[in-house]
Structures are given as C-alpha cells and as structure tokens.
Tab-separated table of C-alpha atoms in Angstrom:
chain	number	residue	atom	x	y	z
E	17	MET	CA	13.602	-85.372	-5.428
E	18	VAL	CA	11.614	-85.026	-8.167
E	19	ASN	CA	14.567	-85.709	-10.933
E	20	TYR	CA	16.098	-88.648	-9.026
E	21	LYS	CA	12.125	-89.975	-9.489
E	22	ILE	CA	12.262	-88.882	-13.084
E	23	SER	CA	15.574	-90.609	-13.391
E	24	ILE	CA	14.025	-93.940	-12.010
E	25	GLN	CA	11.344	-93.704	-14.407
E	26	ARG	CA	13.253	-93.516	-17.272
E	27	LYS	CA	15.836	-96.446	-16.344
E	28	LYS	CA	12.857	-98.978	-16.156
E	29	LEU	CA	11.224	-97.730	-19.175
E	30	LEU	CA	14.409	-98.093	-20.618
E	31	THR	CA	15.101	-101.663	-18.754
E	32	THR	CA	11.238	-102.415	-20.107
E	33	LEU	CA	11.456	-101.931	-24.161
E	34	ILE	CA	15.081	-103.581	-23.697
E	35	ASP	CA	13.104	-106.250	-22.576
E	36	ILE	CA	10.864	-106.586	-25.161
E	37	PRO	CA	12.305	-108.687	-27.588
E	38	VAL	CA	13.123	-111.403	-24.665
E	39	THR	CA	9.530	-111.700	-24.186
E	40	VAL	CA	7.951	-111.417	-27.066
E	41	SER	CA	8.116	-114.691	-29.526
E	42	PRO	CA	10.380	-114.608	-32.392
E	43	ILE	CA	7.577	-115.788	-34.577
E	44	ILE	CA	5.723	-112.419	-33.564
E	45	ALA	CA	8.763	-110.013	-33.811
E	46	GLY	CA	8.960	-111.824	-37.595
E	47	LEU	CA	5.589	-111.164	-38.436
E	48	ILE	CA	5.814	-107.683	-36.963
E	49	PHE	CA	8.774	-107.094	-39.220
E	50	LEU	CA	6.634	-108.123	-42.264
E	51	LEU	CA	3.267	-106.171	-41.474
E	52	THR	CA	6.118	-103.120	-40.819
E	53	TYR	CA	7.803	-103.873	-43.908
E	54	GLY	CA	6.135	-105.868	-46.260
E	55	ARG	CA	3.807	-105.070	-49.415
E	56	GLN	CA	0.895	-104.503	-47.070
E	57	SER	CA	2.325	-101.616	-45.116
E	58	ALA	CA	2.550	-97.948	-45.215
E	59	ILE	CA	6.082	-97.691	-46.245
E	60	TYR	CA	6.583	-100.008	-48.679
E	61	PRO	CA	5.700	-98.306	-51.564
E	62	TYR	CA	8.404	-95.235	-50.463
E	63	LEU	CA	10.696	-98.422	-49.831
E	64	GLN	CA	9.759	-100.352	-53.355
E	65	SER	CA	10.321	-96.438	-55.229
E	66	ILE	CA	14.168	-96.418	-54.412
E	67	GLY	CA	14.915	-99.925	-54.861
E	68	PHE	CA	15.351	-101.178	-50.782
E	69	GLN	CA	13.997	-104.678	-50.330
E	70	ILE	CA	13.420	-105.514	-46.139
E	71	VAL	CA	11.646	-108.301	-46.118
E	72	PHE	CA	12.455	-111.798	-47.851
E	73	ALA	CA	15.922	-110.189	-48.269
E	74	VAL	CA	19.409	-110.051	-46.486
E	75	PRO	CA	18.363	-106.489	-44.801
E	76	GLY	CA	14.907	-108.320	-42.695
E	77	ILE	CA	17.439	-110.582	-41.716
E	78	ILE	CA	19.790	-108.674	-40.005
E	79	LEU	CA	17.097	-106.334	-38.523
E	80	ALA	CA	15.144	-109.689	-37.147
E	81	THR	CA	18.418	-110.933	-35.994
E	82	VAL	CA	19.855	-107.823	-34.523
E	83	PHE	CA	16.265	-107.424	-32.526
E	84	VAL	CA	16.377	-110.594	-30.854
E	85	THR	CA	19.973	-111.210	-29.827
E	86	PHE	CA	20.283	-107.190	-28.486
E	87	PRO	CA	19.451	-107.764	-25.233
E	88	PHE	CA	22.204	-109.948	-24.473
E	89	ILE	CA	24.409	-107.048	-25.237
E	90	SER	CA	22.891	-104.192	-23.475
E	91	ARG	CA	22.276	-106.753	-20.551
E	92	GLU	CA	26.102	-107.217	-20.130
E	93	LEU	CA	26.610	-103.192	-20.424
E	94	ILE	CA	24.387	-101.859	-18.443
E	95	PRO	CA	25.379	-102.703	-14.669
E	96	VAL	CA	29.271	-102.005	-15.786
E	97	LEU	CA	28.114	-99.051	-16.551
E	98	GLU	CA	25.895	-98.097	-13.808
E	99	SER	CA	28.757	-99.499	-11.521
E	100	GLN	CA	31.194	-96.931	-13.358
E	101	GLY	CA	29.436	-93.610	-12.687
E	102	THR	CA	29.896	-90.863	-14.714
E	103	ASP	CA	32.451	-88.948	-12.576
E	104	GLU	CA	35.537	-89.852	-14.766
E	105	GLU	CA	33.400	-88.432	-17.808
E	106	GLU	CA	32.097	-85.680	-16.733
E	107	ALA	CA	35.832	-84.494	-15.185
E	108	ALA	CA	37.142	-85.103	-18.759
E	109	ALA	CA	34.108	-83.177	-20.270
E	110	LEU	CA	35.075	-80.460	-17.898
E	111	MET	CA	39.147	-80.451	-19.211
E	112	GLY	CA	37.528	-80.058	-22.842
E	113	ALA	CA	37.727	-83.516	-23.944
E	114	GLY	CA	35.358	-84.334	-26.746
E	115	GLY	CA	32.448	-87.042	-26.750
E	116	PHE	CA	34.636	-89.625	-28.877
E	117	ARG	CA	37.856	-89.039	-27.105
E	118	ILE	CA	36.043	-89.308	-23.432
E	119	PHE	CA	34.605	-92.663	-25.365
E	120	ARG	CA	37.838	-93.956	-26.490
E	121	LYS	CA	40.118	-93.027	-23.204
E	122	ILE	CA	37.838	-93.766	-20.502
E	123	THR	CA	34.465	-95.403	-21.185
E	124	PHE	CA	35.532	-98.495	-23.903
E	125	PRO	CA	38.302	-99.522	-21.295
E	126	HIS	CA	36.021	-99.714	-18.539
E	127	ILE	CA	33.119	-101.480	-20.622
E	128	LYS	CA	35.475	-103.400	-23.270
E	129	TRP	CA	35.271	-106.928	-21.603
E	130	ALA	CA	31.298	-106.692	-20.950
E	131	LEU	CA	30.886	-105.484	-24.613
E	132	LEU	CA	33.162	-108.352	-25.736
E	133	TYR	CA	30.871	-111.130	-23.752
E	134	GLY	CA	27.689	-109.549	-24.951
E	135	ILE	CA	28.569	-109.705	-28.661
E	136	VAL	CA	29.796	-113.476	-27.937
E	137	LEU	CA	26.716	-114.275	-26.677
E	138	CYS	CA	24.601	-112.195	-28.848
E	139	THR	CA	26.302	-114.475	-31.612
E	140	ALA	CA	25.913	-117.392	-29.765
E	141	ARG	CA	21.935	-116.745	-29.809
E	142	ALA	CA	21.758	-115.215	-33.753
E	143	MET	CA	24.022	-118.585	-34.816
E	144	GLY	CA	20.464	-120.314	-33.864
E	145	GLU	CA	17.785	-117.880	-34.497
E	146	PHE	CA	14.609	-119.322	-36.495
E	147	GLY	CA	11.531	-117.925	-35.745
E	148	ALA	CA	11.623	-114.362	-36.854
E	149	VAL	CA	14.606	-115.290	-39.562
E	150	SER	CA	12.049	-118.111	-40.534
E	151	VAL	CA	9.012	-115.635	-40.920
E	152	VAL	CA	11.287	-112.343	-42.768
E	153	SER	CA	13.871	-114.512	-44.995
E	154	GLY	CA	11.070	-116.363	-47.476
E	155	HIS	CA	13.292	-119.625	-47.508
E	156	LEU	CA	15.162	-118.328	-50.966
E	157	ARG	CA	17.863	-120.970	-51.331
E	158	GLY	CA	21.372	-119.522	-51.725
E	159	LYS	CA	19.866	-115.801	-51.164
E	160	THR	CA	17.951	-115.705	-47.419
E	161	ASN	CA	18.672	-119.047	-46.256
E	162	THR	CA	20.557	-119.355	-42.806
E	163	LEU	CA	21.961	-122.494	-41.082
E	164	PRO	CA	18.681	-123.243	-39.065
E	165	LEU	CA	17.002	-122.572	-41.654
E	166	HIS	CA	18.183	-125.245	-44.154
E	167	VAL	CA	18.626	-127.703	-41.398
E	168	GLU	CA	14.580	-127.504	-41.477
E	169	ILE	CA	14.454	-127.658	-45.226
E	170	LEU	CA	17.017	-130.941	-45.182
E	171	PHE	CA	14.618	-132.292	-42.611
E	172	ASN	CA	11.590	-131.749	-44.220
E	173	GLU	CA	12.992	-133.446	-47.666
E	174	PHE	CA	13.864	-136.305	-45.617
E	175	GLN	CA	17.357	-135.542	-45.698
E	176	TYR	CA	18.517	-136.644	-42.412
E	177	THR	CA	22.088	-137.319	-42.933
E	178	SER	CA	22.667	-134.098	-44.421
E	179	ALA	CA	20.553	-131.823	-41.980
E	180	PHE	CA	22.726	-133.997	-39.377
E	181	ALA	CA	25.771	-133.019	-41.063
E	182	VAL	CA	24.563	-129.060	-41.249
E	183	SER	CA	23.509	-129.387	-38.019
E	184	SER	CA	26.590	-130.448	-36.749
E	185	ILE	CA	28.404	-127.339	-38.173
E	186	LEU	CA	26.270	-125.290	-35.917
E	187	VAL	CA	26.934	-127.910	-32.546
E	188	ILE	CA	30.810	-127.115	-33.620
E	189	LEU	CA	30.162	-123.229	-33.791
E	190	ALA	CA	28.542	-122.965	-30.342
E	191	VAL	CA	31.286	-125.043	-29.241
E	192	ILE	CA	34.122	-122.416	-30.632
E	193	LEU	CA	31.664	-119.637	-29.115
E	194	LEU	CA	31.555	-121.256	-25.756
E	195	VAL	CA	35.467	-121.494	-25.540
E	196	ILE	CA	35.769	-117.860	-26.253
E	197	ARG	CA	33.337	-116.541	-23.743
E	198	ASN	CA	35.494	-118.803	-21.458
E	199	ILE	CA	38.039	-117.204	-22.269
E	200	VAL	CA	36.546	-113.411	-22.433
E	201	GLU	CA	35.257	-114.132	-19.113
E	202	TYR	CA	38.410	-115.399	-17.452
E	203	ARG	CA	40.577	-112.148	-19.162
E	204	GLY	CA	37.548	-110.040	-17.791
E	205	LYS	CA	37.795	-111.373	-14.228
E	206	LYS	CA	41.728	-110.964	-14.484
E	207	ALA	CA	41.192	-107.157	-15.782
E	208	ALA	CA	39.289	-106.817	-13.113
C-alpha cells in the first residue's frame, strides 16, 4: 500500500513538472534562460571557456522552444503508455530482450501515432513561439531571427506589406500542419 501511494505521489510530481512550461509565461521562461546562461550567471565563465554560447545564439532558441513545447509531446504519450501497461515489456525482459529491442519491438509500435501527433502539435506551437525566443534570441538579423520575430521587426519598421507576407507564410505552414494533424489522427484511430 505504501509503494502505491509513493508511485501516485511521483506521478503527480512528474505531471506538475511537465506542466510548468504551460503555466509559466513564455517571457518568464526566456528570462529564466537568460539568468541561467547569460553573462551574470555562475556557469557563464565555464561556457565562455569552452567557447559555447547559449544566450543570443541558436542553442538558446532551441532550448527555449523545447522547454515551451515539450508538454505537447508528453501529454500525448503519457495516457497511451498508462493504458498500455508494462506487462509486455516485463515479459520481453524476462525472456532476455534488451532495453532497445523492447522499445523498438514492443513499446514504439504502441506509441508511434501518439508520438507523431505530439510532434505535430509541438511543431505547430514552436512555429509561433514568440515570448521565450524573443528574450533569448537578441533579435540578431540573419543569426537568431525566427519568423514571428521577423514579423515583429517588419511591423515596427512600418513595413506592413512585408510583415503581412511573412505572416502569410506562417499561416500557410499552420494549415499544412493542420492537414498533417488530421491525417495522423485519422490513421491513429484507424490503427487502433
């Protein structure tokens, strides 16, 4: 009984940690990355000594985007993994299968549609990410500028036609992702 209560508490803790990016404002998330990896942080001298720049560079944009979009993948996978259970994996392990083989032959076929659906949702969210990326990127044209940041720059320079054209690209990409999402959802339901 005690182990069951501990596992429920661990599950709630994990769910809470996964939900942090959803509940925290993306701008605050960007500020956290800035304070963690920026010039005033404790690890900045180490990062500088190895020649690795996170803030105002592509790695910072990737970290911020992954932080903000990660819950979309996990929210799709967790229910599928819970409903599947661990019986098949445990049986394969008892029969001598290794971890990668168990994942490839047993776990992945059960979660592939949920994983793909989560990736599509994650990509859709990442395309429009503005807050965290705006703080971490530094708006360096040609280096750390994303499409939403570019729309903002064009709009602030009163280039409304160009801003509309770039935002139209985002709309077209969003429509393409919606079509892909519907195809994945249809195939996932058909396979189940």
